[in-house]
Short mmCIF file of C-alpha atoms in Angstrom, two decimals:
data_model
loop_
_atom_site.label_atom_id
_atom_site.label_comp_id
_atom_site.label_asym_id
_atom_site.label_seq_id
_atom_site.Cartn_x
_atom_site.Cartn_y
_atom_site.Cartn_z
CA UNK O 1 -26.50 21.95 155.11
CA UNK O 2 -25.97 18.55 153.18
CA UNK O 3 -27.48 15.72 154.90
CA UNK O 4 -25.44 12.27 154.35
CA UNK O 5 -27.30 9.24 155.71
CA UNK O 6 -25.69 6.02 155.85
CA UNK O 7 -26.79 2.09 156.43
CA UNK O 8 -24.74 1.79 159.86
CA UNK O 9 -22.46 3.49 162.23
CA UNK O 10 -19.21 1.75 160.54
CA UNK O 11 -20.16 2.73 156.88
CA UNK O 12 -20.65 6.47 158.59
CA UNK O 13 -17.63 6.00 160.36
CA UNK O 14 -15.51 5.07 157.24
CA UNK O 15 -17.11 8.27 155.24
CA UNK O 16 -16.16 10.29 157.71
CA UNK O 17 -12.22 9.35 158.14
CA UNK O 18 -12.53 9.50 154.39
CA UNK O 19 -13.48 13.27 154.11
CA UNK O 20 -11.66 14.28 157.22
CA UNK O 21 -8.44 12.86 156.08
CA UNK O 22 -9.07 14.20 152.65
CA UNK O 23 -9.47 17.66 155.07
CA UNK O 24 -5.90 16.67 156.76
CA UNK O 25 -3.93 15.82 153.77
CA UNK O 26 -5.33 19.02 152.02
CA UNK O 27 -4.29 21.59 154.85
CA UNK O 28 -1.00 19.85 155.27
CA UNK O 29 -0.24 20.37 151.75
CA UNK O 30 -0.80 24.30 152.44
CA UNK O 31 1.10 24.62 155.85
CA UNK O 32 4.18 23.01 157.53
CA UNK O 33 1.63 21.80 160.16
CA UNK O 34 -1.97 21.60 161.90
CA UNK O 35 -3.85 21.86 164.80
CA UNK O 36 -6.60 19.06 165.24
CA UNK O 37 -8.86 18.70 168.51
CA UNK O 38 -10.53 15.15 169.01
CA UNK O 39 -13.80 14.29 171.08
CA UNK O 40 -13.91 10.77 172.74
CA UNK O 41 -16.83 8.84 173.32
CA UNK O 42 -17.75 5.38 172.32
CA UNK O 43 -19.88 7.34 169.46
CA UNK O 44 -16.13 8.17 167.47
CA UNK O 45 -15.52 4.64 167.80
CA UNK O 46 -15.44 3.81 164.23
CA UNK O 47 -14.36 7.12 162.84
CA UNK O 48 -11.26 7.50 164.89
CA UNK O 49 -10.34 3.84 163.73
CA UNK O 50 -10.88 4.13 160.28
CA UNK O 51 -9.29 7.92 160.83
CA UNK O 52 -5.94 6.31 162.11
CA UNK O 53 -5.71 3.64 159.85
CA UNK O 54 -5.88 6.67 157.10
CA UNK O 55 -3.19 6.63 154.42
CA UNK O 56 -0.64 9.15 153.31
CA UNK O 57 -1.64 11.12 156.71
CA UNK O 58 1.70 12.47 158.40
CA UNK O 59 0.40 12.69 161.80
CA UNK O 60 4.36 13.96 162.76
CA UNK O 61 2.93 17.27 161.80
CA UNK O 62 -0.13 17.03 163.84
CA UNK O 63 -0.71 19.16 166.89
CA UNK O 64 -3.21 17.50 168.79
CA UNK O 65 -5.70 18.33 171.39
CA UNK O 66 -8.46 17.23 173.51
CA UNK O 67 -11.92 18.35 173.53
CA UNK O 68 -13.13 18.21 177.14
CA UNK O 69 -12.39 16.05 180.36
CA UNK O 70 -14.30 15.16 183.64
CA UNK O 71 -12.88 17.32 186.75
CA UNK O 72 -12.70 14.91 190.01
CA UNK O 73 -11.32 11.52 188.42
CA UNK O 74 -8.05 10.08 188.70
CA UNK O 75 -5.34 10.62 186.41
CA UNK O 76 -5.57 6.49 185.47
CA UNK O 77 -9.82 6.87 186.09
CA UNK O 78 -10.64 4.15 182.82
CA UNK O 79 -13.65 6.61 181.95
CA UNK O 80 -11.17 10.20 181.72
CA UNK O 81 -11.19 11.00 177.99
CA UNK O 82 -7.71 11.43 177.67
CA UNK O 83 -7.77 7.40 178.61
CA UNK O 84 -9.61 6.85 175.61
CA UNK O 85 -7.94 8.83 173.15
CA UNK O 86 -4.75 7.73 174.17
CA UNK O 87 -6.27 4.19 173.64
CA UNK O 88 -8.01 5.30 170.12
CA UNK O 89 -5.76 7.98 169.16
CA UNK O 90 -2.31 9.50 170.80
CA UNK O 91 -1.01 6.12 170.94
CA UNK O 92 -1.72 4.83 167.68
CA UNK O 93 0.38 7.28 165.55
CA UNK O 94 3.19 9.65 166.50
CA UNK O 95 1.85 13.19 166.88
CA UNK O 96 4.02 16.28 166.21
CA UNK O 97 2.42 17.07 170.34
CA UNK O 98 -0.34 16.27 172.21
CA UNK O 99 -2.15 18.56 174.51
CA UNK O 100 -4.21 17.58 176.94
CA UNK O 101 -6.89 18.77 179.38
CA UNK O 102 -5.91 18.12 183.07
CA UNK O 103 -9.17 17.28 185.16
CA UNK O 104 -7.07 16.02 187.55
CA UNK O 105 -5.14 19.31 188.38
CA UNK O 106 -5.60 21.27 191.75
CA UNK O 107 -6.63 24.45 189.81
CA UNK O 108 -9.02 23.80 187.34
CA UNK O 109 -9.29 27.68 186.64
CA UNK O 110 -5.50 27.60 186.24
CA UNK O 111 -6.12 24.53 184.24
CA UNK O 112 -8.76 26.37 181.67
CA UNK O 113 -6.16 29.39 181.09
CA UNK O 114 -3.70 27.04 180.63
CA UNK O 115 -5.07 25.17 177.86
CA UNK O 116 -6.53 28.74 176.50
CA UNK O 117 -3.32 30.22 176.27
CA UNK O 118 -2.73 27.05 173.95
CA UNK O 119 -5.27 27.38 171.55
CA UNK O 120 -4.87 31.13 171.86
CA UNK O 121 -1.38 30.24 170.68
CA UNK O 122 -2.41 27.23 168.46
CA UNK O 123 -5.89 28.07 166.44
CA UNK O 124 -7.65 25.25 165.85
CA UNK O 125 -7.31 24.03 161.91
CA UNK O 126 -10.15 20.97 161.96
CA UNK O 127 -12.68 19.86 165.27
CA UNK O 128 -13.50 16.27 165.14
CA UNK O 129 -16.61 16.40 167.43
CA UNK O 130 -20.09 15.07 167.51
CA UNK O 131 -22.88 16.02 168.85
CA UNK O 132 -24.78 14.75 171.90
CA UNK O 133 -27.98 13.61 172.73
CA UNK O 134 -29.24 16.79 174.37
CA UNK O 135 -27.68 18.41 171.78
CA UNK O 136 -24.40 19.09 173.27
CA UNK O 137 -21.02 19.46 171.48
CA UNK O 138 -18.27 19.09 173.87
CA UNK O 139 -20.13 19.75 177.60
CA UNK O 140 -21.32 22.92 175.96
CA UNK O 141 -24.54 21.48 177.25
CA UNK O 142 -27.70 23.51 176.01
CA UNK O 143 -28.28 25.27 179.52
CA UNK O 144 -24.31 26.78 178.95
CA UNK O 145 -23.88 26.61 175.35
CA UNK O 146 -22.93 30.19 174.18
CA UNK O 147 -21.99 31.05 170.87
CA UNK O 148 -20.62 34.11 171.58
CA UNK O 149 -18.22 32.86 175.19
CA UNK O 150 -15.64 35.12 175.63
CA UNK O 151 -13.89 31.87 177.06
CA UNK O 152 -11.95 29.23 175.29
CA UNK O 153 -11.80 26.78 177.63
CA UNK O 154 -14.36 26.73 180.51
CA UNK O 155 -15.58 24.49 183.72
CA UNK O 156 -19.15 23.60 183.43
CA UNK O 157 -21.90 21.57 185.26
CA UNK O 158 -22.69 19.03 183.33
CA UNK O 159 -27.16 18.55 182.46
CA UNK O 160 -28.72 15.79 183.83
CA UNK O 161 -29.50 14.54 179.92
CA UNK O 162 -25.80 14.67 179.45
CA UNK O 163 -24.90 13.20 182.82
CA UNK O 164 -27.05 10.50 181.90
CA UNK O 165 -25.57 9.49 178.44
CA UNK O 166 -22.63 9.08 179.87
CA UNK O 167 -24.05 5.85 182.08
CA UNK O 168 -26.12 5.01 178.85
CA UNK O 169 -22.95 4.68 177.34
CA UNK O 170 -21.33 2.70 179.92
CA UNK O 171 -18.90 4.82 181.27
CA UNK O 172 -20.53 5.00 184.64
CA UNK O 173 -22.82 2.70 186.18
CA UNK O 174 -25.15 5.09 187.62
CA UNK O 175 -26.02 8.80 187.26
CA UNK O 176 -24.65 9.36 191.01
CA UNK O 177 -21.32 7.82 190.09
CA UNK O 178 -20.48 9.90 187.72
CA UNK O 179 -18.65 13.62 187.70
CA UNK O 180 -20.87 16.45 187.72
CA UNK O 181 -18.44 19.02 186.57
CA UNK O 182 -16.19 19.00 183.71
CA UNK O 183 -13.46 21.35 181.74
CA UNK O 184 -14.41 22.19 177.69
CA UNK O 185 -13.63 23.75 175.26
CA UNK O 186 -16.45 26.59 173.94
CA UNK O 187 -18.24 26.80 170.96
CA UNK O 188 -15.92 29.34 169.51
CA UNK O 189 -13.11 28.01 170.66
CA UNK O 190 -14.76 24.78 168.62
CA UNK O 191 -15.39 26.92 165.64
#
């Protein structure tokens, strides 16, 4: 595992974009299209910017996705995650299609096959995730994580420690506030 460590989170953001674009332009050379999931939280900030001001990128044959979503918010709820990538992403370039998770839907369960049969249909090229501060990558929080799931897309509880960085990160103003459940996608469905 190589180890990069940089002066801030812009200069990490910027190296980042770089090599993931460098990624993008690479595996669109190869194929007539790709499959990219994106996480959103304030953490991506400046590597989705610096990622979407990327040149020579054509995002027309991008198939894009969404990592994971709250269940239990509104469909125009400021803190869903398809709010922010739309804000950060989807709406800054024109994607070949965007996929997203529906928190919002009456059947969550539905919801999960759903968006399984997607990536079942779709495999996923590149991940653009990070990793939280319990650990987590997407809500595959350390209590649920499984690297073997037979699931692509699951609904979890989320940890307290996650549940928490979300109001650390301003998203919610108070642990009880937030949503306790959300959809995500695995760890293989990740890999």
């Amino acid at each position: 595992l190589a180890v990069e460590v940089y002066r801030d989170r812009l200069s990490m953001g910027r190296a980042s974009a770089e090599k993931a674009a460098g990624e993008m332009r690479q595996l669109l050379s190869e194929r007539d299209s790709i499959n990219v999931v994106f996480a959103a939280a304030p953490s991506q900030n400046e590597f989705l910017e610096a990622l979407m001001n990327a040149p020579d990128i054509d995002w027309q044959r991008v198939r894009a996705f969404h990592l994971d979503e709250y269940l239990g918010l509104p469909s125009d709820a400021p803190q869903r995650f398809a709010v922010f990538l739309d804000e950060h992403v989807f709406g800054k370039a024109d994607f070949m299609e965007v996929h997203y998770l529906r928190g919002d839907a009456d059947s969550p369960e539905e919801e999960a096959r759903r968006y399984s049969g997607l990536l079942q249909k779709y495999p996923l090229d590149i991940a653009f995730v990070g990793v939280g501060e319990n650990g987590h990558i997407a809500f595959n929080d350390p209590p649920v994580a499984d690297f073997e799931d037979p699931h692509m897309v699951k609904i979890v509880t989320l940890d307290e420690k996650c549940r928490m960085q979300q109001v650390n990160d301003g998203c919610f103003p108070s642990i009880d506030r937030g949503p306790k459940e959300a959809l995500t996608l695995t760890i293989p469905a990740v890999m």
